[in-house]
Short mmCIF file of C-alpha atoms in Angstrom, two decimals:
data_model
loop_
_atom_site.label_atom_id
_atom_site.label_comp_id
_atom_site.label_asym_id
_atom_site.label_seq_id
_atom_site.Cartn_x
_atom_site.Cartn_y
_atom_site.Cartn_z
CA MET O 1311 133.45 72.51 119.61
CA ASN O 1312 129.87 73.66 120.00
CA ALA O 1313 127.30 71.00 120.71
CA THR O 1314 125.18 70.13 117.71
CA PRO O 1315 121.41 70.70 118.10
CA LYS O 1316 119.22 67.61 118.19
CA SER O 1317 117.22 68.54 115.14
CA CYS O 1318 116.67 71.29 112.62
CA PHE O 1319 113.35 72.36 111.27
CA PRO O 1320 112.60 74.77 108.42
CA LEU O 1321 109.84 77.32 108.98
CA SER O 1322 107.46 75.48 106.66
CA GLY O 1323 107.28 72.25 108.63
CA ALA O 1324 109.24 69.23 109.80
CA ASP O 1325 112.87 68.47 108.96
CA ILE O 1326 113.02 68.37 105.16
CA THR O 1327 115.55 65.54 105.12
CA THR O 1328 114.80 63.34 108.11
CA PRO O 1329 111.27 64.01 109.34
CA ALA O 1330 111.08 60.79 111.27
CA THR O 1331 114.52 60.30 112.78
CA GLY O 1332 115.10 63.83 114.03
CA ARG O 1333 118.84 63.52 113.31
CA ALA O 1334 121.14 66.33 114.33
CA CYS O 1335 121.32 69.14 111.80
CA GLU O 1336 124.65 68.90 110.03
CA ILE O 1337 124.47 71.53 107.24
CA SER O 1338 122.81 74.93 107.02
CA ILE O 1339 122.60 76.49 103.57
CA VAL O 1340 122.38 80.26 104.00
CA ILE O 1341 121.15 82.45 101.15
CA PRO O 1342 121.10 86.25 101.56
CA CYS O 1343 118.18 87.89 99.81
CA LEU O 1344 117.03 91.37 98.80
CA ASN O 1345 114.18 91.47 96.27
CA GLU O 1346 115.14 88.26 94.49
CA SER O 1347 111.61 87.00 93.69
CA GLU O 1348 112.67 85.85 90.22
CA THR O 1349 115.37 83.45 91.41
CA VAL O 1350 115.26 82.81 95.17
CA GLY O 1351 112.63 80.09 94.77
CA ILE O 1352 114.80 78.25 92.25
CA CYS O 1353 117.82 78.43 94.55
CA VAL O 1354 115.89 77.16 97.57
CA ARG O 1355 114.33 74.35 95.58
CA LYS O 1356 117.72 73.16 94.33
CA ALA O 1357 119.20 73.33 97.83
CA VAL O 1358 116.30 71.43 99.40
CA GLU O 1359 116.45 68.76 96.72
CA TRP O 1360 120.20 68.38 97.17
CA LEU O 1361 119.76 67.84 100.90
CA ARG O 1362 116.99 65.32 100.34
CA ASN O 1363 118.65 63.42 97.49
CA ASN O 1364 121.91 63.07 99.42
CA GLY O 1365 120.31 62.11 102.72
CA VAL O 1366 121.85 65.07 104.48
CA ALA O 1367 120.28 66.37 107.69
CA GLY O 1368 120.15 70.08 107.03
CA GLU O 1369 118.18 73.24 106.50
CA VAL O 1370 117.94 76.10 104.05
CA ILE O 1371 117.90 79.61 105.53
CA VAL O 1372 116.97 82.66 103.51
CA ALA O 1373 118.30 85.74 105.33
CA ASP O 1374 116.05 88.45 103.98
CA ASN O 1375 117.31 92.02 104.12
CA GLY O 1376 114.02 93.83 103.59
CA SER O 1377 112.50 92.43 100.40
CA THR O 1378 109.26 94.00 99.20
CA ASP O 1379 108.61 91.83 96.15
CA GLY O 1380 107.34 88.64 97.79
CA SER O 1381 110.74 86.96 98.03
CA ARG O 1382 110.12 85.84 101.61
CA GLU O 1383 106.84 84.11 100.79
CA ILE O 1384 108.35 82.38 97.76
CA ALA O 1385 111.33 81.11 99.76
CA ALA O 1386 109.15 79.83 102.60
CA GLY O 1387 106.88 78.10 100.10
CA GLU O 1388 109.85 76.21 98.71
CA GLY O 1389 110.90 74.92 102.12
CA ALA O 1390 113.31 77.57 103.45
CA ARG O 1391 113.42 78.92 106.96
CA VAL O 1392 113.08 82.65 106.39
CA LEU O 1393 114.91 85.01 108.71
CA ARG O 1394 114.30 88.73 108.61
CA VAL O 1395 117.47 90.77 109.12
CA ALA O 1396 116.72 94.45 109.81
CA GLU O 1397 120.25 95.84 109.57
CA LYS O 1398 121.02 96.60 105.93
CA GLY O 1399 123.95 95.14 104.08
CA TYR O 1400 125.09 91.93 102.42
CA GLY O 1401 127.30 91.11 105.39
CA SER O 1402 124.54 91.88 107.89
CA ALA O 1403 122.18 89.47 106.15
CA LEU O 1404 124.78 86.70 106.11
CA MET O 1405 125.80 87.25 109.74
CA GLY O 1406 122.15 87.04 110.76
CA GLY O 1407 121.62 83.86 108.80
CA ILE O 1408 124.82 82.21 110.01
CA SER O 1409 124.09 83.10 113.64
CA ALA O 1410 120.67 81.47 113.36
CA ALA O 1411 122.02 78.38 111.59
CA LYS O 1412 121.55 75.09 113.45
CA GLY O 1413 124.07 73.15 111.40
CA ARG O 1414 127.69 72.55 112.36
CA LEU O 1415 128.62 73.27 108.75
CA VAL O 1416 127.47 76.29 106.74
CA ILE O 1417 127.31 76.77 102.98
CA MET O 1418 126.53 80.26 101.73
CA GLY O 1419 125.63 81.39 98.23
CA ASP O 1420 123.82 84.19 96.43
CA ALA O 1421 120.13 84.11 95.47
CA ASP O 1422 120.58 85.07 91.80
CA ASP O 1423 120.74 81.47 90.49
CA SER O 1424 124.32 81.94 89.22
CA TYR O 1425 125.52 79.25 91.66
CA ASP O 1426 124.26 75.68 91.38
CA PHE O 1427 122.86 74.64 94.77
CA SER O 1428 122.18 71.16 93.40
CA ASP O 1429 125.94 70.46 93.27
CA LEU O 1430 127.39 71.00 96.73
CA GLY O 1431 129.03 67.64 97.26
CA ARG O 1432 132.63 68.80 96.91
CA PHE O 1433 132.13 71.48 99.54
CA VAL O 1434 130.69 69.01 102.04
CA GLU O 1435 133.38 66.44 101.30
CA LYS O 1436 136.15 68.94 102.11
CA LEU O 1437 134.40 70.20 105.21
CA ARG O 1438 133.88 66.69 106.51
CA ALA O 1439 137.58 66.04 105.83
CA GLY O 1440 138.47 68.73 108.36
CA TYR O 1441 138.84 71.93 106.35
CA ASP O 1442 137.64 75.10 108.08
CA LEU O 1443 136.85 77.05 104.90
CA VAL O 1444 136.14 75.72 101.42
CA GLN O 1445 136.13 78.41 98.77
CA GLY O 1446 134.50 77.97 95.38
CA CYS O 1447 136.49 78.95 92.29
CA ARG O 1448 134.80 80.05 89.09
CA LEU O 1449 137.98 80.99 87.22
CA PRO O 1450 139.96 78.63 84.97
CA SER O 1451 143.09 79.30 87.06
CA GLY O 1452 141.48 77.22 89.81
CA GLY O 1453 139.73 74.74 87.56
CA GLY O 1454 136.43 76.60 87.44
CA THR O 1455 134.18 77.39 84.51
CA VAL O 1456 132.51 80.68 83.57
CA MET O 1457 129.57 80.15 81.25
CA PRO O 1458 129.06 82.62 78.39
CA HIS O 1459 127.67 85.98 79.59
CA ALA O 1460 127.94 84.86 83.23
CA MET O 1461 130.63 87.39 84.22
CA PRO O 1462 131.48 90.81 82.74
CA PRO O 1463 134.82 90.74 80.83
CA LEU O 1464 136.35 93.40 83.08
CA HIS O 1465 135.59 91.29 86.17
CA ARG O 1466 136.77 88.04 84.59
CA TRP O 1467 140.03 89.17 83.01
CA TRP O 1468 141.16 92.00 85.31
CA GLY O 1469 139.29 92.73 88.53
CA ASN O 1470 138.89 89.26 89.97
CA PRO O 1471 142.31 87.87 88.94
CA MET O 1472 144.07 91.04 90.11
CA PHE O 1473 142.46 91.08 93.57
CA SER O 1474 142.99 87.33 93.89
CA VAL O 1475 146.73 87.76 93.19
CA LEU O 1476 146.89 90.53 95.79
CA ALA O 1477 145.19 88.27 98.33
CA ARG O 1478 147.75 85.52 97.68
CA VAL O 1479 150.72 87.88 97.90
CA TRP O 1480 149.61 90.15 100.75
CA PHE O 1481 147.71 87.70 102.92
CA ARG O 1482 148.98 84.29 101.73
CA ALA O 1483 145.43 83.28 100.87
CA PRO O 1484 145.49 79.92 99.00
CA ILE O 1485 142.70 80.88 96.60
CA ASN O 1486 142.28 81.87 92.94
CA ASP O 1487 138.86 83.55 93.10
CA ILE O 1488 138.56 86.11 95.89
CA TYR O 1489 135.04 87.22 94.93
CA CYS O 1490 133.33 83.83 94.67
CA GLY O 1491 130.30 83.95 96.97
CA LEU O 1492 129.70 80.19 97.06
CA ARG O 1493 131.69 78.74 99.93
CA GLY O 1494 131.42 76.43 102.90
CA PHE O 1495 132.83 76.77 106.40
CA THR O 1496 132.34 75.55 109.91
CA LYS O 1497 130.17 77.57 112.22
CA GLU O 1498 133.01 77.36 114.68
CA LEU O 1499 135.26 79.19 112.21
CA HIS O 1500 132.74 82.00 111.84
CA ALA O 1501 132.70 82.44 115.62
CA ARG O 1502 136.50 82.51 115.77
CA LEU O 1503 136.83 85.09 112.99
CA ASP O 1504 134.45 87.51 114.73
CA GLN O 1505 133.70 89.33 111.50
CA ARG O 1506 132.79 93.03 111.55
CA CYS O 1507 132.03 94.09 107.96
CA THR O 1508 128.33 94.49 107.21
CA GLY O 1509 128.63 95.20 103.48
CA MET O 1510 130.05 93.42 100.43
CA GLU O 1511 133.45 93.25 102.19
CA PHE O 1512 132.11 90.46 104.43
CA ALA O 1513 133.15 87.72 102.02
CA THR O 1514 136.64 89.20 101.52
CA GLU O 1515 137.08 89.72 105.26
CA MET O 1516 136.40 86.03 105.83
CA ILE O 1517 139.17 84.95 103.44
CA ILE O 1518 141.71 87.47 104.73
CA LYS O 1519 141.12 86.70 108.40
CA ALA O 1520 141.12 82.95 107.86
CA SER O 1521 144.37 83.21 105.88
CA LEU O 1522 146.13 85.41 108.41
CA ARG O 1523 145.05 83.07 111.23
CA GLY O 1524 146.42 80.06 109.39
CA GLU O 1525 143.07 78.27 109.16
CA LYS O 1526 142.79 75.16 107.01
CA ILE O 1527 141.50 76.39 103.62
CA ALA O 1528 140.61 74.44 100.48
CA GLU O 1529 139.35 75.50 97.07
CA VAL O 1530 137.01 73.58 94.78
CA PRO O 1531 136.13 74.35 91.16
CA ILE O 1532 132.56 75.34 90.33
CA THR O 1533 130.61 76.57 87.33
CA LEU O 1534 129.24 80.11 87.22
CA HIS O 1535 125.95 80.43 85.36
CA PRO O 1536 124.41 83.62 83.96
CA ASP O 1537 122.45 85.71 86.44
CA GLY O 1538 118.85 84.50 86.37
CA ARG O 1539 117.36 87.90 87.16
CA LYS O 1540 115.83 89.85 84.29
CA THR O 1541 113.91 92.77 85.82
CA HIS O 1542 116.70 94.44 87.82
CA LYS O 1543 120.44 94.83 87.62
CA PRO O 1544 122.94 93.01 89.86
CA HIS O 1545 123.67 94.59 93.25
CA LEU O 1546 127.42 94.60 92.47
CA LYS O 1547 128.78 97.85 91.00
CA THR O 1548 132.08 97.40 89.15
CA PHE O 1549 134.08 100.51 90.06
CA ARG O 1550 132.40 101.29 93.39
CA ASP O 1551 132.87 97.79 94.75
CA GLY O 1552 136.31 97.45 93.16
CA TRP O 1553 137.47 100.55 95.04
CA ARG O 1554 135.86 99.28 98.25
CA THR O 1555 137.78 96.02 97.88
CA LEU O 1556 141.10 97.78 97.25
CA ARG O 1557 140.50 100.11 100.20
CA PHE O 1558 139.67 97.13 102.38
CA PHE O 1559 142.82 95.30 101.30
CA LEU O 1560 144.96 98.33 102.09
CA LEU O 1561 143.38 98.89 105.48
CA PHE O 1562 143.95 95.24 106.32
CA SER O 1563 147.58 95.49 105.26
CA PRO O 1564 149.26 98.55 106.84
CA ARG O 1565 152.56 97.12 105.69
CA TRP O 1566 151.69 97.80 102.03
CA LEU O 1567 149.70 100.98 102.64
CA PHE O 1568 152.00 102.75 105.11
CA LEU O 1569 155.10 100.81 106.19
CA LEU O 1570 156.88 99.94 102.94
CA PRO O 1571 156.16 103.34 101.26
CA GLY O 1572 157.31 105.04 104.46
CA ILE O 1573 160.57 103.08 104.59
CA GLY O 1574 161.16 103.89 100.91
CA LEU O 1575 160.65 107.62 101.50
CA VAL O 1576 162.96 107.66 104.54
CA LEU O 1577 165.73 105.83 102.64
CA ALA O 1578 165.35 108.12 99.62
CA GLY O 1579 165.44 111.14 101.90
CA LEU O 1580 168.59 109.94 103.66
CA VAL O 1581 170.34 109.34 100.36
CA ALA O 1582 169.36 112.78 99.05
CA SER O 1583 170.41 114.47 102.30
CA GLY O 1584 173.74 112.62 102.33
CA LEU O 1585 174.52 113.71 98.78
CA ALA O 1586 173.67 117.32 99.59
CA LEU O 1587 175.69 117.45 102.81
CA ALA O 1588 178.68 115.95 100.99
CA HIS O 1589 178.54 118.58 98.23
CA ALA O 1590 178.29 115.68 95.78
CA ARG O 1591 178.32 116.12 92.03
CA VAL O 1592 177.28 113.63 89.35
CA GLY O 1593 178.31 114.92 85.95
CA ASN O 1594 176.80 118.38 85.61
CA ILE O 1595 174.34 117.78 88.46
CA SER O 1596 175.20 119.49 91.75
CA PHE O 1597 173.42 118.42 94.95
CA ASP O 1598 172.97 121.46 97.14
CA ALA O 1599 170.58 122.98 99.68
CA HIS O 1600 167.53 122.41 97.47
CA THR O 1601 168.33 118.66 97.39
CA LEU O 1602 168.69 118.71 101.16
CA LEU O 1603 165.21 120.30 101.45
CA PHE O 1604 163.65 117.61 99.27
CA GLY O 1605 165.44 114.95 101.31
CA SER O 1606 164.10 116.43 104.53
CA LEU O 1607 160.55 116.41 103.16
CA ALA O 1608 160.89 112.73 102.18
CA ILE O 1609 162.21 111.78 105.62
CA LEU O 1610 159.41 113.58 107.47
CA CYS O 1611 156.66 112.15 105.26
CA GLY O 1612 158.20 108.68 105.39
CA TRP O 1613 158.54 108.68 109.17
CA GLN O 1614 154.93 109.78 109.53
CA SER O 1615 153.86 106.95 107.21
CA ILE O 1616 155.77 104.43 109.30
CA GLU O 1617 154.08 105.72 112.44
CA PHE O 1618 150.69 105.37 110.75
CA ALA O 1619 151.56 101.77 109.95
CA VAL O 1620 152.05 101.11 113.65
CA PHE O 1621 148.85 103.02 114.57
CA THR O 1622 146.79 101.03 112.07
CA LYS O 1623 148.27 97.68 113.08
CA ILE O 1624 147.65 98.22 116.78
CA PHE O 1625 144.11 99.50 116.22
CA ALA O 1626 143.27 96.57 113.94
CA ILE O 1627 144.60 94.05 116.47
CA THR O 1628 142.84 95.59 119.47
CA GLU O 1629 139.56 95.78 117.53
CA GLY O 1630 139.78 92.17 116.40
CA LEU O 1631 140.26 92.91 112.72
CA LEU O 1632 143.73 91.39 112.58
CA PRO O 1633 145.31 88.59 114.62
CA ARG O 1634 148.09 89.24 117.12
CA ASP O 1635 151.49 89.91 115.59
CA LYS O 1636 154.38 88.26 117.45
CA ARG O 1637 156.95 90.44 115.69
CA LEU O 1638 155.17 93.60 116.84
CA GLU O 1639 154.87 92.26 120.38
CA LYS O 1640 158.57 91.40 120.40
CA ALA O 1641 159.45 94.91 119.20
CA PHE O 1642 157.37 96.46 121.95
CA GLY O 1643 159.15 94.19 124.39
CA TRP O 1644 162.29 96.32 124.07
CA ILE O 1645 160.87 99.58 122.78
CA ASN O 1646 158.53 101.01 125.42
CA LEU O 1647 156.99 104.43 125.92
CA GLU O 1648 159.86 105.72 128.04
CA LYS O 1649 162.56 104.68 125.55
CA ALA O 1650 160.64 106.19 122.66
CA LEU O 1651 160.20 109.45 124.59
CA ILE O 1652 163.91 109.58 125.34
CA ALA O 1653 164.70 109.07 121.64
CA GLY O 1654 162.23 111.78 120.68
CA VAL O 1655 163.61 114.24 123.21
CA ALA O 1656 167.20 113.49 122.08
CA ALA O 1657 166.31 114.13 118.44
CA SER O 1658 164.55 117.38 119.32
CA VAL O 1659 167.43 118.58 121.49
CA ALA O 1660 169.89 117.83 118.69
CA GLY O 1661 167.70 119.69 116.22
CA VAL O 1662 167.29 122.70 118.48
CA ALA O 1663 171.08 122.73 119.04
CA LEU O 1664 171.67 122.88 115.28
CA LEU O 1665 169.13 125.67 114.91
CA ALA O 1666 170.78 127.58 117.78
CA PHE O 1667 174.16 127.16 116.09
CA ALA O 1668 172.71 128.54 112.86
CA ILE O 1669 171.42 131.58 114.75
CA LEU O 1670 174.88 132.02 116.35
CA LEU O 1671 176.51 132.02 112.90
CA TRP O 1672 173.94 134.50 111.68
CA SER O 1673 174.63 136.75 114.69
CA ARG O 1674 178.29 136.92 113.70
CA THR O 1675 177.21 138.71 110.52
CA GLY O 1676 175.30 141.23 112.63
CA PHE O 1677 172.09 139.44 111.58
CA GLY O 1678 172.68 140.65 108.08
CA ARG O 1679 173.24 138.70 104.92
CA PHE O 1680 173.75 134.96 105.65
CA ASP O 1681 175.19 132.52 103.11
CA TYR O 1682 172.12 130.59 101.98
CA SER O 1683 173.83 127.39 100.84
CA GLU O 1684 175.91 126.89 103.97
CA GLY O 1685 173.23 128.11 106.34
CA MET O 1686 170.58 125.74 105.01
CA ARG O 1687 172.95 122.80 105.54
CA ILE O 1688 172.55 123.51 109.23
CA VAL O 1689 168.98 124.84 109.41
CA ILE O 1690 167.32 122.06 107.38
CA PRO O 1691 168.82 119.12 109.39
CA GLY O 1692 168.05 121.04 112.59
CA ALA O 1693 164.41 121.61 111.62
CA THR O 1694 164.11 118.00 110.44
CA LEU O 1695 165.47 116.54 113.67
CA THR O 1696 163.27 118.84 115.78
CA ALA O 1697 160.16 117.80 113.85
CA LEU O 1698 161.08 114.10 113.95
CA GLY O 1699 161.63 114.24 117.68
CA PHE O 1700 158.33 116.05 118.29
CA GLN O 1701 156.47 113.55 116.07
CA THR O 1702 158.08 110.63 117.87
CA MET O 1703 157.09 111.89 121.31
CA LEU O 1704 153.46 112.47 120.34
CA SER O 1705 153.26 109.17 118.46
CA SER O 1706 154.67 107.30 121.44
CA PHE O 1707 151.91 108.59 123.68
CA PHE O 1708 149.26 107.78 121.06
CA ILE O 1709 150.61 104.22 120.57
CA SER O 1710 150.53 103.75 124.32
CA ILE O 1711 146.89 104.86 124.38
CA LEU O 1712 145.94 102.60 121.47
CA GLY O 1713 147.55 99.61 123.14
CA MET O 1714 145.71 100.05 126.43
CA ARG O 1715 143.43 97.17 127.31
CA ARG O 1716 139.80 98.18 127.45
CA LYS O 1717 136.40 96.55 127.50
#
């Protein structure tokens, strides 16, 4: 565990909670800010008063992302330590503020006065009890309360619940409100997670990574109040940020994006190919060469999708986006580059042999008319095996390159 600093001082003067004792800074309240002059002062004031009233040694940090409306001066006047973060983005501002935090525990929340910084006791209680991440929940499903006009209906009844369900199913995240920006965590956790997202995905990345790593996560109910800003619209854009979240979920879960669809396509292709090769009939439906062609297409696309699942997983692990996967490591323990190359070569040789046999049959007709139905039952499997083998060989080399250790 990192050593706790001896004291913490806001920019405006001495320690706002313990000016005389100089106690170690326990809690840093980090508020990202971009032109929030209407509300940032209120948020800082509530946070400062909460620290003082509860006798907590802490600080309030406003991580400013380039405000031009006097937000920095207002925040400093209310007792915050103002930090200028040059790199744009919600995540960049938070990472800058968290990195500069002197407290062992961090509570983050937005500067729009929708979160009540005068009621942080449940977060601190859970953090002191040993939880690594304490997520706020605004939705009734987690005991939270949404005040009238505090959240757009589409967000409340569809977007937020839907993405929260996906997070629970895909990443085993024990939360009911994926988008809640009010949360507490240990600074040690932030260092372990090594977050990379500089935009709105920062908050989602924290939950996904912590869940996948098996960190100790708790959820506490909170009340969401209406946005206190009047002169400009919220930074969140419904469809743009909804798509960004879905894309982020998919990229963090190659199993759902590539692997399972790929397996489904391969199985469907094998079934279709088997029916065609067996001259099967179901009622008036006859499975012939055209069915075999569709089956071949499904197999090729499915196999490529499975390969992309492996590519994405290895890249995410090596780049620190996902934790190590023991199942993947075990698989690579008995499937190495050489074995994969042998399998690829064998498939290609078998495919070329089938194609050569088809040419031999064609030659027996003097390279004239060749029975389409029977010929395609040889040509299509031959072309499919050749392509699969070639794909496997190239993919094996690429996987080997992706998995190389590098600085």
